[in-house]
Structure formats: C-alpha cells, structure tokens
PDB file of C-alpha atoms and ligand atoms in Angstrom:
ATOM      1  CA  UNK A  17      75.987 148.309 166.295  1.00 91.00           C
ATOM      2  CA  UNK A  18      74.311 146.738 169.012  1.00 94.00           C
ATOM      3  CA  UNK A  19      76.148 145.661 172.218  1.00 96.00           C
ATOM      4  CA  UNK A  20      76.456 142.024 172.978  1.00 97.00           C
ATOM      5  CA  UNK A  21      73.927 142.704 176.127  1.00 97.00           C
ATOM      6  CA  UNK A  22      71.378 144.414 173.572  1.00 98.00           C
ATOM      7  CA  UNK A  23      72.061 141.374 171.496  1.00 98.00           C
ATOM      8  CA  UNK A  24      71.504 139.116 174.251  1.00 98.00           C
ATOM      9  CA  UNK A  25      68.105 141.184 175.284  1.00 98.00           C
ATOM     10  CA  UNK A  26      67.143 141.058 171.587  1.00 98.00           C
ATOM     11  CA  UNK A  27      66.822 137.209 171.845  1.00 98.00           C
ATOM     12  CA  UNK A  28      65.339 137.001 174.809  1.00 98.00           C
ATOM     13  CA  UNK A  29      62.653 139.372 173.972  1.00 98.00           C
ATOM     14  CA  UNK A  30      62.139 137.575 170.564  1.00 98.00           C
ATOM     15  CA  UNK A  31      62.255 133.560 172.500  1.00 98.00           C
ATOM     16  CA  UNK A  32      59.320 135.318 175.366  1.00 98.00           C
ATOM     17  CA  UNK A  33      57.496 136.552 172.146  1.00 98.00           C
ATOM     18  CA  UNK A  34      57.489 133.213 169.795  1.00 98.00           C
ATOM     19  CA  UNK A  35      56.618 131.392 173.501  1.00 98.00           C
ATOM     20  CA  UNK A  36      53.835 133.616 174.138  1.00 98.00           C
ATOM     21  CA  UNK A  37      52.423 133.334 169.860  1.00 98.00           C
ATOM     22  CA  UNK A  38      53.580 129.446 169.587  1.00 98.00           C
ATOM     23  CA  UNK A  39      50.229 128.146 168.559  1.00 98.00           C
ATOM     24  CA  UNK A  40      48.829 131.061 166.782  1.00 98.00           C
ATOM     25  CA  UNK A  41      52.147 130.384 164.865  1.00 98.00           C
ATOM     26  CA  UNK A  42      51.211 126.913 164.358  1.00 97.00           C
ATOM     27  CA  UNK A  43      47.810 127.122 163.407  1.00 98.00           C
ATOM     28  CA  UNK A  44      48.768 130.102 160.953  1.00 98.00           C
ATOM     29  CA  UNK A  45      51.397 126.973 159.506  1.00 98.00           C
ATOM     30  CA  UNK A  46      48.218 124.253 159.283  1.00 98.00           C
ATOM     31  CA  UNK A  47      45.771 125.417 156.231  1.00 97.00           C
ATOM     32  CA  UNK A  48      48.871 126.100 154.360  1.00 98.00           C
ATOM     33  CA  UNK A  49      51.953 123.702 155.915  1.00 97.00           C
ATOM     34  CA  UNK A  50      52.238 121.155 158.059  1.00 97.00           C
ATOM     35  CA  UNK A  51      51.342 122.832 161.517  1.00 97.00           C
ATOM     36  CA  UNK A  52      54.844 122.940 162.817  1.00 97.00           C
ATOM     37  CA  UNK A  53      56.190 126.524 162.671  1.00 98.00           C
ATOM     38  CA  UNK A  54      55.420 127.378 166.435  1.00 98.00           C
ATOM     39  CA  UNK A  55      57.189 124.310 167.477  1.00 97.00           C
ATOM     40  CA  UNK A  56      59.850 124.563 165.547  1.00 98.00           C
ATOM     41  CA  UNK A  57      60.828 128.268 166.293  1.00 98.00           C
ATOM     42  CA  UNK A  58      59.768 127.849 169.946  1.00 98.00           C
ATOM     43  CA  UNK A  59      62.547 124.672 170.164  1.00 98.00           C
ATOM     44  CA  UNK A  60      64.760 127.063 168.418  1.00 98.00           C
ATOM     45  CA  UNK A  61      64.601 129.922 170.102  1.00 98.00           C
ATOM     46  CA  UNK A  62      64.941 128.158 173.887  1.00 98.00           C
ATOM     47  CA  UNK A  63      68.555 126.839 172.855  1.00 98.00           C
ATOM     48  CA  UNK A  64      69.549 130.147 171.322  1.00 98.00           C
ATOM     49  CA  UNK A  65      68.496 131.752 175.012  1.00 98.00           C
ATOM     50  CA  UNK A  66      70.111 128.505 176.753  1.00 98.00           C
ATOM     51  CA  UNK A  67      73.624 128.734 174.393  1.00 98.00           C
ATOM     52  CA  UNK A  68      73.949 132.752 175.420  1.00 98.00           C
ATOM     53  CA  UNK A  69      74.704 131.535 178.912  1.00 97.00           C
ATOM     54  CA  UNK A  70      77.026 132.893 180.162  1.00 97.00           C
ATOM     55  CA  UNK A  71      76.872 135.595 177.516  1.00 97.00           C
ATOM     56  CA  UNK A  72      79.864 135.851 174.286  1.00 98.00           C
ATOM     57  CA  UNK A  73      82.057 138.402 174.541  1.00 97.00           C
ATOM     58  CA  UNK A  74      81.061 140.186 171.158  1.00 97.00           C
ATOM     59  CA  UNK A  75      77.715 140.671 169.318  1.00 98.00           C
ATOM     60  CA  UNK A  76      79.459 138.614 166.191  1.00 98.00           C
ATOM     61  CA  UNK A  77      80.089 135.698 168.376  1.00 98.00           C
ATOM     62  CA  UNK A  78      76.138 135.865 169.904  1.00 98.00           C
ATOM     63  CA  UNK A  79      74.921 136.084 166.503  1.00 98.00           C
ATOM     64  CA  UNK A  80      76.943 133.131 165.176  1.00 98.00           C
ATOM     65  CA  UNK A  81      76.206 131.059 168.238  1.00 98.00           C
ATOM     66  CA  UNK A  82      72.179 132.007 167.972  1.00 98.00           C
ATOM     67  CA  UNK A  83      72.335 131.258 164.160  1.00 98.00           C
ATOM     68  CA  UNK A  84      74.027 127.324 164.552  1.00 98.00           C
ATOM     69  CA  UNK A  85      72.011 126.606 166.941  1.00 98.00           C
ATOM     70  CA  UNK A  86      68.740 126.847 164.921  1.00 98.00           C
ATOM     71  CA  UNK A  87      70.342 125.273 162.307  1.00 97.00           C
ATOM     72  CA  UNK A  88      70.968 122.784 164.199  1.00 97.00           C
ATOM     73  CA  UNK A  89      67.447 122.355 166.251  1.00 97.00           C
ATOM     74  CA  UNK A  90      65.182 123.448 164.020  1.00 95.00           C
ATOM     75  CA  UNK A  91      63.942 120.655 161.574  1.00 83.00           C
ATOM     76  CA  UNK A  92      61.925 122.340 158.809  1.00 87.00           C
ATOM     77  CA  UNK A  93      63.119 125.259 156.346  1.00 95.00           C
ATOM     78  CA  UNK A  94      62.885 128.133 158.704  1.00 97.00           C
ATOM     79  CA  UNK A  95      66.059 126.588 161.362  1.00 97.00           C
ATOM     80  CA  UNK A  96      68.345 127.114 157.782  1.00 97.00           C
ATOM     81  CA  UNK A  97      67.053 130.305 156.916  1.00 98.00           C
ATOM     82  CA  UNK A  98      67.054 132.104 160.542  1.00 98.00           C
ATOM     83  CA  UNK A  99      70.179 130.582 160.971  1.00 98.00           C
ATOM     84  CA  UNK A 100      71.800 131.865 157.675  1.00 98.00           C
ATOM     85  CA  UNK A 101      70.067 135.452 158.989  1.00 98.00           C
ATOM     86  CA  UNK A 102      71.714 135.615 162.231  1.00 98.00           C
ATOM     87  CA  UNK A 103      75.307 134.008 160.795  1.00 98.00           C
ATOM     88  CA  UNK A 104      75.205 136.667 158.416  1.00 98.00           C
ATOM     89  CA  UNK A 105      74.070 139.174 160.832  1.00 98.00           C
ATOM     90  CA  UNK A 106      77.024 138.591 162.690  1.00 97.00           C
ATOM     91  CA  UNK A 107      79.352 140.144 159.976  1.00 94.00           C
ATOM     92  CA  UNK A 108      77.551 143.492 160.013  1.00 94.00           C
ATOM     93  CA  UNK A 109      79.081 146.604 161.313  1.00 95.00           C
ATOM     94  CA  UNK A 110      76.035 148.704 161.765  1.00 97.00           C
ATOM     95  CA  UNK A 111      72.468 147.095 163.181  1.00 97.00           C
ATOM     96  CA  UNK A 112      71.076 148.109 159.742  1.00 98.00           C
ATOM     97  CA  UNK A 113      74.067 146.635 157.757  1.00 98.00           C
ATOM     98  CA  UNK A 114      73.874 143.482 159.883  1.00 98.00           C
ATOM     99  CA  UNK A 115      70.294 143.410 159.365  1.00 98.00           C
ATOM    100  CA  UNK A 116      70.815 144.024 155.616  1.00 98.00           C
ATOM    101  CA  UNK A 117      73.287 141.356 155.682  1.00 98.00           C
ATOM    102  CA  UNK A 118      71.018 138.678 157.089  1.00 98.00           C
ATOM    103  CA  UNK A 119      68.492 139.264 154.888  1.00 98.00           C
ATOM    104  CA  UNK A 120      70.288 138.837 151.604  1.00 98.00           C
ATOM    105  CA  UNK A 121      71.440 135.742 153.282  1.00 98.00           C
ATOM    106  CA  UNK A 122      67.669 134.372 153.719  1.00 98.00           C
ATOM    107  CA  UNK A 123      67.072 135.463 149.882  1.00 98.00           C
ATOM    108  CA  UNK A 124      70.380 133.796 148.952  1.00 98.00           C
ATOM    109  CA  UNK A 125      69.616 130.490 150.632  1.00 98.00           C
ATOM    110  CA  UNK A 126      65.448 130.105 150.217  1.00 98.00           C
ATOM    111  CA  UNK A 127      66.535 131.503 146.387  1.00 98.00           C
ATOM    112  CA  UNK A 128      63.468 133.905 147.287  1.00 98.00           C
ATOM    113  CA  UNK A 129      62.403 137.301 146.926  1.00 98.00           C
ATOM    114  CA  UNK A 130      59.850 139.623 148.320  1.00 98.00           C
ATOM    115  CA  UNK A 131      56.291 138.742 147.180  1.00 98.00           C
ATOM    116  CA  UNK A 132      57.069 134.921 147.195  1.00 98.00           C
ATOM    117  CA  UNK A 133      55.151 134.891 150.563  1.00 98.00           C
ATOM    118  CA  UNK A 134      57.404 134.252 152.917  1.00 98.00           C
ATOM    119  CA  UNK A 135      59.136 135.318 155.832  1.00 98.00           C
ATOM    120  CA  UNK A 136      61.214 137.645 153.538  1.00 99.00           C
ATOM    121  CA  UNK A 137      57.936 139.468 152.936  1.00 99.00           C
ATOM    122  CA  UNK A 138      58.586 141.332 156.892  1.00 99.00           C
ATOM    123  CA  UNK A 139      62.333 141.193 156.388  1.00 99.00           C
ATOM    124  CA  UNK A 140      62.829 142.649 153.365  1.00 99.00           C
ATOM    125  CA  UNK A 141      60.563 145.995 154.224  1.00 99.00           C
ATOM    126  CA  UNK A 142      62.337 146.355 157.583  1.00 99.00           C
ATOM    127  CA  UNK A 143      65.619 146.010 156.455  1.00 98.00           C
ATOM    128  CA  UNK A 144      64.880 149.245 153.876  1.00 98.00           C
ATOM    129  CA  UNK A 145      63.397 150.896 156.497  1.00 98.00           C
ATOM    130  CA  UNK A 146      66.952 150.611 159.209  1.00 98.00           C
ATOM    131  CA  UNK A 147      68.404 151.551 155.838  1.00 98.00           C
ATOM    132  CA  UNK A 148      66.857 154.789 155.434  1.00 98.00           C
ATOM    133  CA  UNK A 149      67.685 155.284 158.631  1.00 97.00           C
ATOM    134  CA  UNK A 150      64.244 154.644 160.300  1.00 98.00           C
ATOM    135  CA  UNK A 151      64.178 153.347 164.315  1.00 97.00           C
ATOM    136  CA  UNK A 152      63.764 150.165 165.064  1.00 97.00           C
ATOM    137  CA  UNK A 153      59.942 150.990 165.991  1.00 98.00           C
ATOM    138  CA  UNK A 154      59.431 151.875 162.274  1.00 98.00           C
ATOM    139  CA  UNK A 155      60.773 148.858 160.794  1.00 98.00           C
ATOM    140  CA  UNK A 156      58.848 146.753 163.256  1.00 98.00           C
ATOM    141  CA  UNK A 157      55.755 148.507 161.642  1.00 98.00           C
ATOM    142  CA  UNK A 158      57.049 147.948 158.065  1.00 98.00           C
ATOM    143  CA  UNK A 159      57.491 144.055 158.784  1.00 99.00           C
ATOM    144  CA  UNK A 160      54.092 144.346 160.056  1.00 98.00           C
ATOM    145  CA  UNK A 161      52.585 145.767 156.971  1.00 98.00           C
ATOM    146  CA  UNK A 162      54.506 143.343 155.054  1.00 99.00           C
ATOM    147  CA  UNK A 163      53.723 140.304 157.169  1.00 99.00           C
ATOM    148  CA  UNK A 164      49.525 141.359 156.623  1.00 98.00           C
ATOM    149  CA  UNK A 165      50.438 141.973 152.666  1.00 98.00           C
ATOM    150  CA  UNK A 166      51.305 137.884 152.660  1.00 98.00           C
ATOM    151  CA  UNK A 167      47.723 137.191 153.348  1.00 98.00           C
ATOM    152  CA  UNK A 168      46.287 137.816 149.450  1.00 98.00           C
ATOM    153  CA  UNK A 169      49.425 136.272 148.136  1.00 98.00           C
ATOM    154  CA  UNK A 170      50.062 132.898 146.506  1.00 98.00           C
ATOM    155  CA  UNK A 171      52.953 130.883 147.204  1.00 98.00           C
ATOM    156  CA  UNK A 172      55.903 130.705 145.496  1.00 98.00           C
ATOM    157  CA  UNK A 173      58.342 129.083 147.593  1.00 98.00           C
ATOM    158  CA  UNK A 174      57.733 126.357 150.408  1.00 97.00           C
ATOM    159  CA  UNK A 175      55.587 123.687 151.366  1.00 97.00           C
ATOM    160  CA  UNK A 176      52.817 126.911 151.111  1.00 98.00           C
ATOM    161  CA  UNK A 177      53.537 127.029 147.342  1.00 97.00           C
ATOM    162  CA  UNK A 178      52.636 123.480 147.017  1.00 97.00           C
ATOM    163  CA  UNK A 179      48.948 124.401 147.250  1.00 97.00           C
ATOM    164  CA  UNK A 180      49.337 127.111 144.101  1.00 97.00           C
ATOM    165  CA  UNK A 181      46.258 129.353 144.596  1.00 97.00           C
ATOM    166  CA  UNK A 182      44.521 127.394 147.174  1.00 97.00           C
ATOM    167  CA  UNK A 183      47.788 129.343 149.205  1.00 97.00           C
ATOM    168  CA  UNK A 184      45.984 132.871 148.943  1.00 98.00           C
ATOM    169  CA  UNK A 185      43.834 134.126 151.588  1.00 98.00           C
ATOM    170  CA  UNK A 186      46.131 132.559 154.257  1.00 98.00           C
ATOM    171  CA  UNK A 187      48.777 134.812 156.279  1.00 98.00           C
ATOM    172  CA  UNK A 188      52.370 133.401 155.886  1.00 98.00           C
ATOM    173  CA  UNK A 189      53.712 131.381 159.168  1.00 98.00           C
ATOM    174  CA  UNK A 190      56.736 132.409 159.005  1.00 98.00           C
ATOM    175  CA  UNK A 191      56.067 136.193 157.708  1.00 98.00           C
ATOM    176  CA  UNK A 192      54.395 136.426 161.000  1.00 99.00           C
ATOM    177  CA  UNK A 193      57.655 135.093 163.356  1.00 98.00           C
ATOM    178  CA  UNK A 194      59.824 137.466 161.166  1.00 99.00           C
ATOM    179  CA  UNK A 195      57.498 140.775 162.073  1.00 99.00           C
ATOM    180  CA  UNK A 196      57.936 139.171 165.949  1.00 99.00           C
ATOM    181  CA  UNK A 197      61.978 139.731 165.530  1.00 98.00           C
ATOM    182  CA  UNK A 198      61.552 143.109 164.438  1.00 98.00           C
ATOM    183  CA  UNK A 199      59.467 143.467 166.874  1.00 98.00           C
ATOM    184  CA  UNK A 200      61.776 142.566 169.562  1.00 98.00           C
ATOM    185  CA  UNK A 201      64.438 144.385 168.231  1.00 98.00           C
ATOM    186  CA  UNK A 202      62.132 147.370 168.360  1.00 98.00           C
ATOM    187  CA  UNK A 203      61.213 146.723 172.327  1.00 98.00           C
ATOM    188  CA  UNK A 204      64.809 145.950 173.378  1.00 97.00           C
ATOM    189  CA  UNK A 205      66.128 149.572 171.206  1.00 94.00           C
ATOM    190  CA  UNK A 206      63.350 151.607 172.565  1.00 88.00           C
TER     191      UNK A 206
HETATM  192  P1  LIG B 304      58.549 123.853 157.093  1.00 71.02           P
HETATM  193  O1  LIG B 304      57.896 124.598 155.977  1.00 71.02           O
HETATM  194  O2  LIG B 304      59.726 123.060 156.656  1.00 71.02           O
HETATM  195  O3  LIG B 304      57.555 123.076 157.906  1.00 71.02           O
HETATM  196  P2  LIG B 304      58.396 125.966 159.049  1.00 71.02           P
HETATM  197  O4  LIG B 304      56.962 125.607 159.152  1.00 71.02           O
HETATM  198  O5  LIG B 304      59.117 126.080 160.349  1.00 71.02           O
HETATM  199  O6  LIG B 304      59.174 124.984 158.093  1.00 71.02           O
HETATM  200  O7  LIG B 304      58.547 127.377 158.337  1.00 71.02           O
HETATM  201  C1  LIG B 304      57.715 127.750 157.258  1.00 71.02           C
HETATM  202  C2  LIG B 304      58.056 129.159 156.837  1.00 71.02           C
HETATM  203  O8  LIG B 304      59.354 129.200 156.243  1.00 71.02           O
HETATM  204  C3  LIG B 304      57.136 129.707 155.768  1.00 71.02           C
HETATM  205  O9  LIG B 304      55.958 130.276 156.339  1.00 71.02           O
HETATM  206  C4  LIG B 304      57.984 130.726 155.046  1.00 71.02           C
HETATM  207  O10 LIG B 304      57.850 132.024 155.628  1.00 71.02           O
HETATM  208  C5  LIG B 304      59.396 130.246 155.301  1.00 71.02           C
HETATM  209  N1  LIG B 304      60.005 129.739 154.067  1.00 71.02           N
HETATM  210  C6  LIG B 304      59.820 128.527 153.510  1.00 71.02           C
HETATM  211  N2  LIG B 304      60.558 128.414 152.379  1.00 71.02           N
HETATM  212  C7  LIG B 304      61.205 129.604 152.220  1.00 71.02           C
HETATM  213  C8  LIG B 304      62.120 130.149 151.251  1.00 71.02           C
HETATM  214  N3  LIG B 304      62.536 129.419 150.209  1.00 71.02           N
HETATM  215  N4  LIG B 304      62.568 131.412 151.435  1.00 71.02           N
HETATM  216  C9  LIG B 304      62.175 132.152 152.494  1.00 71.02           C
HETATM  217  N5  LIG B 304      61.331 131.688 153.434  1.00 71.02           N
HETATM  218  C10 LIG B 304      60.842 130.449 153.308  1.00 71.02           C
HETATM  219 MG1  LIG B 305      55.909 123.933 158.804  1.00 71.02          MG
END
C-alpha cells in the first residue's frame, strides 16, 4: 500500500494537474454538459489539498478525508462519485486492491459500466492493469487509451447521455480527469 506521505503526494500531484487542465476540462464538459467539470474538480481538489494539512496519520484516514470533502464541495455528479472512489479506496490493503475497491464503488453508485462513456471508461482499464500487476506508469497509459476510446462513444449515463447520439464524437469530461489521477499516481510512484 501506499504510505500516507505517497498518499498525500498523490493528491497534490493530481490538485497541480486538474489546476493546470481546468478549462480544457471545462470546455471538454460544454458540447456535451454544462461546462462545469474543471470548476468543479478544481474546487474539489483545493479542499482535499487544504483538509491534508497537517497530514492523517494513515493512508485510510487521507483517503476518507479526500473522499468527504468532494462530496461535500463538489456540486455536480463527479463530487459523489470521486468521493465514493477515494472512501472506498480507503478500505484497500494493496494500491491495486484499493484502487479496485474505488472503482466498483464509482460503478456501484453512477449504476455504470465501462463503455457508458464516462469516467469509468479510464478507471476501469487501469484498475485491471494494477491488477495484473502492471506499474503505475502502465495503468496511467491504459486510462489514457480508455479516456481517447470515450470520444466515438454515445452516452449512456449523465447529463452527456441526454444528447443520445448527438454525444458521439465528443471526449468524455470526466474520462479525461480520471486518466489525470492515474496519472498522478503514476508521477508520485515513479
Ligand atoms: P455534472 O455532469 O453534474 O455537471 P461534472 O461535469 O463535474 O458533473 O462531471 C461530469 C462527468 O461525470 C462525466 O463526464 C462523466 O465522466 C461522469 N459521470 C456522470 N454520470 C456518471 C455515472 N453515472 N457514472 C460514472 N460517471 C459519471
Ligand atoms: Mg458538468
């Protein structure tokens, strides 16, 4: 499992990234949502980085701490679902069984699955990939991959799926924020 300090670096790395990508995130979230995401997971992110100060004393208590708060700043579906990820994540005992763990947790809650376009579409291939006992660097190409197989896709779950095929052609928002955490988690286990 990670330490809490890997944790800690984890979120950091992931709050820099979704600051540095906040309005490609929201543009990606205006032909097919309401042009929010960025905001949303930007707000998010800077109280999970704010509420690890001073730091928990175990990864379990980070992750619980990082998943209420976006529950409980982000408006929108994705504060619920990265919340339920990281609350979930916090019961794992290995990284990939953690990261496993959240993921179910997203599919549980959105009552999604891969191919519904959606941020599970980069979750879902990463966690197989820390499964299979892949590095982090792998799965952060995975969620890539799955993140840029969204784009063809139409909707069927969200405010995306509201548009039925007029969805397609459009990379998933939140597809692309998910590949970003992997991608974090990839930087700060290098
Ligand atoms: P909202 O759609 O409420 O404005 P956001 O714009 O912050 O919330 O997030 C949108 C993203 O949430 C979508 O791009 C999609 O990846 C994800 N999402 C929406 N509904 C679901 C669901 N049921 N299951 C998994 N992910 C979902
Ligand atoms: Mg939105």
């Amino acid at each position: 499992m990670l330490s809490v300090d890997e944790f800690i670096s984890w979120m950091r790395e992931f709050a820099r990234s979704i600051a540095a990508e906040k309005d490609h995130l929201t543009e990606l979230d205006s032909p097919i949502g309401d042009a929010d995401h960025g905001s949303n997971m930007h707000r998010g992110m800077s109280a999970v980085v704010a509420a690890l100060d001073p730091p928990p004393n175990t990864v379990a208590e980070a992750a619980k701490l990082a998943g209420m708060k976006l529950v409980s700043t982000v408006g929108g579906a994705s504060g619920p679902l990265y919340g339920t990820f990281f609350l979930r994540f916090a019961a794992g005992a290995t990284f990939a069984q953690a990261f496993r763990a959240g993921v179910d947790g997203v599919a549980a809650r959105g009552k999604s699955a891969l191919g519904d376009k959606t941020m599970l579409d980069a979750l879902i291939p990463a966690a197989v990939a820390l499964e299979a006992g892949k590095t982090a660097a792998e799965a952060a190409q995975a969620a890539n991959d799955g993140r840029d197989a969204t784009i063809p896709l139409i909707a069927r779950k969200g405010r995306a799926s509201y548009l039925g095929e007029r969805s397609a052609g459009h990379q998933d928002p939140g597809a692309t924020s998910a590949a970003l955490l992997v991608e974090a988690a990839a930087k700060v286990l290098a």
